[in-house]
Amino acid sequence: MQRINTAHAVRTAIGNRSSVLVPTMGGLHAGHLALVRHARTLADRVVVSIYVNPLQFAPNEDYATYPRRIEKDCEQLQTLADIVYTPSDDEMYPQAQTVSIALPPLATQFCGVSRPLFFQGVTTVVCKLFNQCRPDIAVFGRKDYQQALLVDRMSQQLNTGVKIELHPTVRAADGLALSSRNEYLTAEQRQQAPALYRTLQHTARQLHTNNTAPATLCATAQQQLHAAGLRSDYFAIRAAADLGEPVAKTARTVLAAAWCGDTRLIDNVTVLPDGTLV
Ligand code: PAF
């Protein structure tokens, strides 16, 4: 595994081999490592980028405290990745970023309501990473489903030539989706947090087995979260394909964000037409 700080050196190291990029902000956990292992099956060279992107954090968010432990991250990637790309702020943003990507209305819904500039920051840095590293494929986790859909649209509509692969969410034994932000939870909050996934699963099963209106199911789910000590940010049932209006007998995604103390958790469950949950 080579650690590289410049885009030019990444491209030289890849040469004319096929490559797959796993973009991360570091603070690696088993979920990231699963993405990297999957990436290994897709191309000749596996590149993992580690960059805490200032553009996707609002001033009141956790940019300063986001877990940064590059040496430990690199150790974990030693036998899994070929290249770990750790650009500096100057490499990513040599000029103040005055050019941005205009996103579809999906970017202002769900996570975009409480984080209005988040998806613009994400798609900008991902577009830069694609242009810098020029991978054939990029792997994203299904936990950030809205992000993955918007990145996919950006990649297709701007003709980056990068195919987006989604990898299933990796969970702790009690169902909590792995996330670098889980580190912020106190012991008591860590006990409360799995209620988010339980509620999503329960709602997805209800959606499949009875005719209750989605709005009623979401209202019940929000009460369940509240009873479990979480504060719902949003809880929605949408079409899995594009997070538009849900259509019966097609795949539907139940997606939610909830506050557990000061930590905002997000997760989702898709129910397929045959009732399988993914
Ligand atoms: O999902 C993340 O970790 C980040 O949003 C990403 C895609 C690496 C962009 O900074």
Short mmCIF file of C-alpha atoms and ligand atoms in Angstrom, two decimals:
data_model
loop_
_atom_site.label_atom_id
_atom_site.label_comp_id
_atom_site.label_asym_id
_atom_site.label_seq_id
_atom_site.Cartn_x
_atom_site.Cartn_y
_atom_site.Cartn_z
CA MET A 1 0.00 0.00 0.00
CA GLN A 2 1.32 3.43 -0.96
CA ARG A 3 0.24 6.62 0.76
CA ILE A 4 0.10 9.46 -1.77
CA ASN A 5 -0.73 13.14 -1.27
CA THR A 6 -1.10 14.45 -4.83
CA ALA A 7 -3.61 13.66 -7.56
CA HIS A 8 -0.89 13.52 -10.19
CA ALA A 9 1.02 10.86 -8.24
CA VAL A 10 -2.19 8.83 -7.80
CA ARG A 11 -2.74 8.80 -11.58
CA THR A 12 0.90 7.81 -12.15
CA ALA A 13 0.62 4.96 -9.63
CA ILE A 14 -2.55 3.66 -11.32
CA GLY A 15 -1.01 3.87 -14.80
CA ASN A 16 -3.24 2.26 -17.40
CA ARG A 17 -4.76 -0.32 -15.05
CA SER A 18 -8.43 -0.33 -14.11
CA SER A 19 -9.13 1.31 -10.76
CA VAL A 20 -11.82 1.68 -8.16
CA LEU A 21 -12.08 4.54 -5.69
CA VAL A 22 -13.54 4.37 -2.19
CA PRO A 23 -14.00 7.99 -1.03
CA THR A 24 -13.92 8.38 2.78
CA MET A 25 -13.36 11.02 5.40
CA GLY A 26 -11.27 8.60 7.50
CA GLY A 27 -12.16 7.50 11.03
CA LEU A 28 -12.35 4.10 9.38
CA HIS A 29 -14.51 1.32 10.81
CA ALA A 30 -15.59 -2.15 9.67
CA GLY A 31 -18.17 -0.59 7.33
CA HIS A 32 -15.47 1.23 5.36
CA LEU A 33 -13.29 -1.87 5.30
CA ALA A 34 -16.19 -3.86 3.81
CA LEU A 35 -16.43 -1.27 1.01
CA VAL A 36 -12.69 -1.62 0.37
CA ARG A 37 -12.88 -5.44 0.33
CA HIS A 38 -15.75 -5.21 -2.15
CA ALA A 39 -13.75 -2.70 -4.21
CA ARG A 40 -10.94 -5.26 -4.46
CA THR A 41 -13.23 -7.52 -6.50
CA LEU A 42 -14.01 -4.78 -9.04
CA ALA A 43 -10.73 -3.52 -10.56
CA ASP A 44 -6.95 -3.93 -10.64
CA ARG A 45 -6.12 -1.04 -8.34
CA VAL A 46 -7.98 -0.02 -5.19
CA VAL A 47 -7.65 3.65 -4.18
CA VAL A 48 -9.05 4.84 -0.84
CA SER A 49 -9.23 8.60 -0.39
CA ILE A 50 -9.20 10.08 3.10
CA TYR A 51 -10.15 13.73 3.25
CA VAL A 52 -12.36 15.57 5.74
CA ASN A 53 -14.09 17.88 3.31
CA PRO A 54 -14.68 21.33 4.88
CA LEU A 55 -17.21 22.23 2.15
CA GLN A 56 -19.79 19.73 3.41
CA PHE A 57 -19.86 20.96 7.02
CA ALA A 58 -21.95 23.92 8.16
CA PRO A 59 -20.30 26.28 10.68
CA ASN A 60 -22.29 24.73 13.56
CA GLU A 61 -21.32 21.15 12.63
CA ASP A 62 -18.50 18.82 13.68
CA TYR A 63 -15.74 19.65 11.15
CA ALA A 64 -13.22 20.44 13.93
CA THR A 65 -13.98 17.33 15.99
CA TYR A 66 -14.58 14.80 13.18
CA PRO A 67 -12.39 11.73 13.97
CA ARG A 68 -8.94 12.19 12.38
CA ARG A 69 -6.45 9.35 12.86
CA ILE A 70 -4.71 8.96 9.55
CA GLU A 71 -1.92 6.65 10.80
CA LYS A 72 -4.36 4.11 12.24
CA ASP A 73 -6.53 4.37 9.10
CA CYS A 74 -3.50 3.63 6.91
CA GLU A 75 -2.56 0.65 9.10
CA GLN A 76 -6.03 -0.82 8.63
CA LEU A 77 -5.74 -0.37 4.87
CA GLN A 78 -2.23 -1.83 4.66
CA THR A 79 -3.27 -5.17 3.14
CA LEU A 80 -6.59 -4.03 1.63
CA ALA A 81 -5.81 -1.01 -0.56
CA ASP A 82 -3.11 -0.30 -3.15
CA ILE A 83 -3.18 3.47 -2.76
CA VAL A 84 -4.35 5.67 0.10
CA TYR A 85 -4.85 9.18 -1.23
CA THR A 86 -4.55 11.78 1.54
CA PRO A 87 -4.71 15.18 -0.18
CA SER A 88 -4.04 18.42 1.66
CA ASP A 89 -6.58 21.26 1.67
CA ASP A 90 -4.40 22.99 -0.95
CA GLU A 91 -4.49 19.95 -3.20
CA MET A 92 -8.29 19.79 -3.01
CA TYR A 93 -9.04 23.50 -2.95
CA PRO A 94 -6.09 25.42 -4.45
CA GLN A 95 -8.49 28.33 -4.99
CA ALA A 96 -11.53 29.39 -2.98
CA GLN A 97 -14.26 27.18 -4.44
CA THR A 98 -16.50 29.56 -6.37
CA VAL A 99 -17.72 27.01 -8.91
CA SER A 100 -20.35 24.56 -7.73
CA ILE A 101 -22.75 21.98 -9.02
CA ALA A 102 -26.45 22.85 -9.22
CA LEU A 103 -28.30 19.85 -7.81
CA PRO A 104 -31.86 18.58 -8.37
CA PRO A 105 -34.60 19.27 -5.77
CA LEU A 106 -33.78 15.96 -4.02
CA ALA A 107 -30.76 17.78 -2.51
CA THR A 108 -33.06 20.08 -0.53
CA GLN A 109 -35.18 17.28 0.95
CA PHE A 110 -34.57 14.86 3.87
CA CYS A 111 -30.95 15.44 4.99
CA GLY A 112 -30.89 18.57 2.81
CA VAL A 113 -33.47 20.28 5.05
CA SER A 114 -31.29 20.42 8.16
CA ARG A 115 -28.03 20.44 6.15
CA PRO A 116 -28.76 22.84 3.25
CA LEU A 117 -25.22 22.96 1.78
CA PHE A 118 -24.24 19.39 2.57
CA PHE A 119 -24.95 17.72 -0.78
CA GLN A 120 -23.38 20.54 -2.74
CA GLY A 121 -20.22 20.07 -0.67
CA VAL A 122 -20.31 16.30 -1.11
CA THR A 123 -20.92 16.28 -4.86
CA THR A 124 -18.27 18.97 -5.38
CA VAL A 125 -15.56 17.03 -3.55
CA VAL A 126 -16.59 13.72 -5.13
CA CYS A 127 -16.50 15.30 -8.59
CA LYS A 128 -13.01 16.63 -7.83
CA LEU A 129 -11.89 13.21 -6.57
CA PHE A 130 -13.22 11.60 -9.76
CA ASN A 131 -11.40 14.15 -11.93
CA GLN A 132 -8.21 13.79 -9.90
CA CYS A 133 -8.07 9.98 -9.62
CA ARG A 134 -10.07 9.07 -12.77
CA PRO A 135 -11.34 5.75 -11.42
CA ASP A 136 -13.56 3.41 -13.47
CA ILE A 137 -15.80 2.67 -10.48
CA ALA A 138 -16.48 4.29 -7.10
CA VAL A 139 -18.00 2.47 -4.12
CA PHE A 140 -20.41 4.12 -1.67
CA GLY A 141 -22.28 2.74 1.35
CA ARG A 142 -26.03 2.27 1.24
CA LYS A 143 -26.38 3.90 4.67
CA ASP A 144 -26.01 7.30 2.99
CA TYR A 145 -28.65 6.45 0.41
CA GLN A 146 -29.65 10.01 -0.51
CA GLN A 147 -25.97 10.92 -0.93
CA ALA A 148 -25.41 7.87 -3.14
CA LEU A 149 -28.36 8.76 -5.41
CA LEU A 150 -27.19 12.37 -5.80
CA VAL A 151 -23.59 11.31 -6.47
CA ASP A 152 -24.87 8.83 -9.04
CA ARG A 153 -26.86 11.57 -10.83
CA MET A 154 -23.90 13.93 -10.71
CA SER A 155 -21.64 11.25 -12.14
CA GLN A 156 -24.05 10.27 -14.92
CA GLN A 157 -25.19 13.76 -15.91
CA LEU A 158 -21.69 15.26 -15.90
CA ASN A 159 -20.35 12.26 -17.84
CA THR A 160 -17.54 11.50 -15.43
CA GLY A 161 -17.38 7.95 -16.79
CA VAL A 162 -17.32 6.65 -13.21
CA LYS A 163 -19.80 3.87 -12.40
CA ILE A 164 -21.27 4.11 -8.88
CA GLU A 165 -21.49 0.86 -6.90
CA LEU A 166 -23.58 0.66 -3.73
CA HIS A 167 -22.54 -1.62 -0.88
CA PRO A 168 -24.97 -2.86 1.81
CA THR A 169 -24.91 -1.12 5.18
CA VAL A 170 -22.68 -2.83 7.73
CA ARG A 171 -24.27 -3.04 11.18
CA ALA A 172 -23.25 -3.77 14.75
CA ALA A 173 -24.75 -6.94 16.28
CA ASP A 174 -27.65 -4.88 17.70
CA GLY A 175 -28.45 -3.39 14.27
CA LEU A 176 -26.91 0.08 14.62
CA ALA A 177 -25.44 1.11 11.25
CA LEU A 178 -21.69 1.61 11.60
CA SER A 179 -20.67 5.26 11.34
CA SER A 180 -17.62 7.26 12.40
CA ARG A 181 -20.03 9.50 14.34
CA ASN A 182 -21.12 6.58 16.60
CA GLU A 183 -17.93 7.39 18.55
CA TYR A 184 -19.66 10.52 19.85
CA LEU A 185 -22.34 8.46 21.66
CA THR A 186 -22.17 8.02 25.42
CA ALA A 187 -22.68 4.48 26.79
CA GLU A 188 -26.33 5.27 27.50
CA GLN A 189 -26.93 6.79 24.05
CA ARG A 190 -25.25 3.78 22.44
CA GLN A 191 -27.98 1.64 24.08
CA GLN A 192 -30.70 3.93 22.68
CA ALA A 193 -29.30 4.31 19.15
CA PRO A 194 -30.33 0.89 17.70
CA ALA A 195 -33.98 1.98 18.09
CA LEU A 196 -33.53 3.84 14.80
CA TYR A 197 -32.90 0.64 12.81
CA ARG A 198 -35.55 -1.31 14.76
CA THR A 199 -38.12 1.36 13.91
CA LEU A 200 -37.11 1.46 10.25
CA GLN A 201 -37.36 -2.34 10.01
CA HIS A 202 -40.71 -2.40 11.79
CA THR A 203 -42.09 0.33 9.50
CA ALA A 204 -40.81 -1.41 6.37
CA ARG A 205 -42.52 -4.66 7.43
CA GLN A 206 -45.76 -2.84 8.18
CA LEU A 207 -45.58 -1.14 4.81
CA HIS A 208 -45.36 -4.51 3.11
CA THR A 209 -48.00 -6.33 5.13
CA ASN A 210 -50.80 -3.80 5.64
CA ASN A 211 -52.50 -0.98 3.83
CA THR A 212 -51.83 1.75 6.38
CA ALA A 213 -51.05 5.07 4.69
CA PRO A 214 -47.30 5.93 4.66
CA ALA A 215 -48.01 9.19 6.54
CA THR A 216 -49.64 7.24 9.38
CA LEU A 217 -46.76 4.76 9.52
CA CYS A 218 -44.26 7.64 9.67
CA ALA A 219 -46.17 9.39 12.46
CA THR A 220 -46.23 6.16 14.50
CA ALA A 221 -42.53 5.61 13.85
CA GLN A 222 -41.69 9.11 15.08
CA GLN A 223 -43.57 8.38 18.32
CA GLN A 224 -41.64 5.11 18.69
CA LEU A 225 -38.35 6.94 18.26
CA HIS A 226 -39.39 9.52 20.82
CA ALA A 227 -40.33 6.77 23.30
CA ALA A 228 -36.86 5.24 22.79
CA GLY A 229 -35.14 8.54 23.66
CA LEU A 230 -34.37 9.69 20.09
CA ARG A 231 -35.55 12.93 18.48
CA SER A 232 -36.68 12.46 14.89
CA ASP A 233 -35.28 14.89 12.31
CA TYR A 234 -37.25 13.30 9.47
CA PHE A 235 -38.86 9.94 8.84
CA ALA A 236 -40.10 9.21 5.31
CA ILE A 237 -41.26 6.47 2.97
CA ARG A 238 -40.27 7.00 -0.66
CA ALA A 239 -39.70 5.19 -3.94
CA ALA A 240 -36.34 3.40 -3.73
CA ALA A 241 -35.45 4.29 -7.32
CA ASP A 242 -35.35 8.07 -6.90
CA LEU A 243 -36.75 8.91 -3.43
CA GLY A 244 -39.82 10.31 -5.19
CA GLU A 245 -43.44 9.50 -4.23
CA PRO A 246 -43.70 5.84 -3.15
CA VAL A 247 -45.51 3.50 -5.51
CA ALA A 248 -47.17 0.31 -4.20
CA LYS A 249 -45.69 -2.97 -5.49
CA THR A 250 -42.34 -1.35 -6.31
CA ALA A 251 -39.25 -1.11 -4.06
CA ARG A 252 -39.75 1.49 -1.35
CA THR A 253 -37.19 2.98 1.00
CA VAL A 254 -37.91 3.99 4.55
CA LEU A 255 -35.32 6.62 5.46
CA ALA A 256 -34.75 8.59 8.62
CA ALA A 257 -32.46 10.83 10.59
CA ALA A 258 -32.72 11.15 14.34
CA TRP A 259 -30.82 12.91 17.09
CA CYS A 260 -29.40 10.78 19.87
CA GLY A 261 -28.18 13.47 22.26
CA ASP A 262 -26.02 15.76 20.10
CA THR A 263 -25.32 13.07 17.52
CA ARG A 264 -27.35 12.91 14.35
CA LEU A 265 -27.85 9.34 13.13
CA ILE A 266 -29.11 8.41 9.67
CA ASP A 267 -30.21 5.05 8.32
CA ASN A 268 -32.61 3.48 5.84
CA VAL A 269 -34.25 0.19 4.92
CA THR A 270 -35.58 -0.72 1.48
CA VAL A 271 -38.46 -3.15 1.17
CA LEU A 272 -38.53 -5.01 -2.12
CA PRO A 273 -41.84 -5.98 -3.80
CA ASP A 274 -41.52 -9.54 -2.35
CA GLY A 275 -41.11 -8.18 1.18
CA THR A 276 -37.35 -8.71 1.44
CA LEU A 277 -35.65 -5.95 3.44
CA VAL A 278 -32.29 -4.60 2.28
O1 PAF B 1 -19.72 9.67 2.96
C1 PAF B 1 -18.66 10.31 3.22
O2 PAF B 1 -17.79 9.86 4.00
C2 PAF B 1 -18.41 11.65 2.54
O3 PAF B 1 -19.61 12.36 2.39
C3 PAF B 1 -17.66 11.53 1.19
C4 PAF B 1 -18.49 10.78 0.16
C5 PAF B 1 -16.33 10.84 1.40
C6 PAF B 1 -17.39 12.94 0.62
O4 PAF B 1 -16.60 13.69 1.47
#
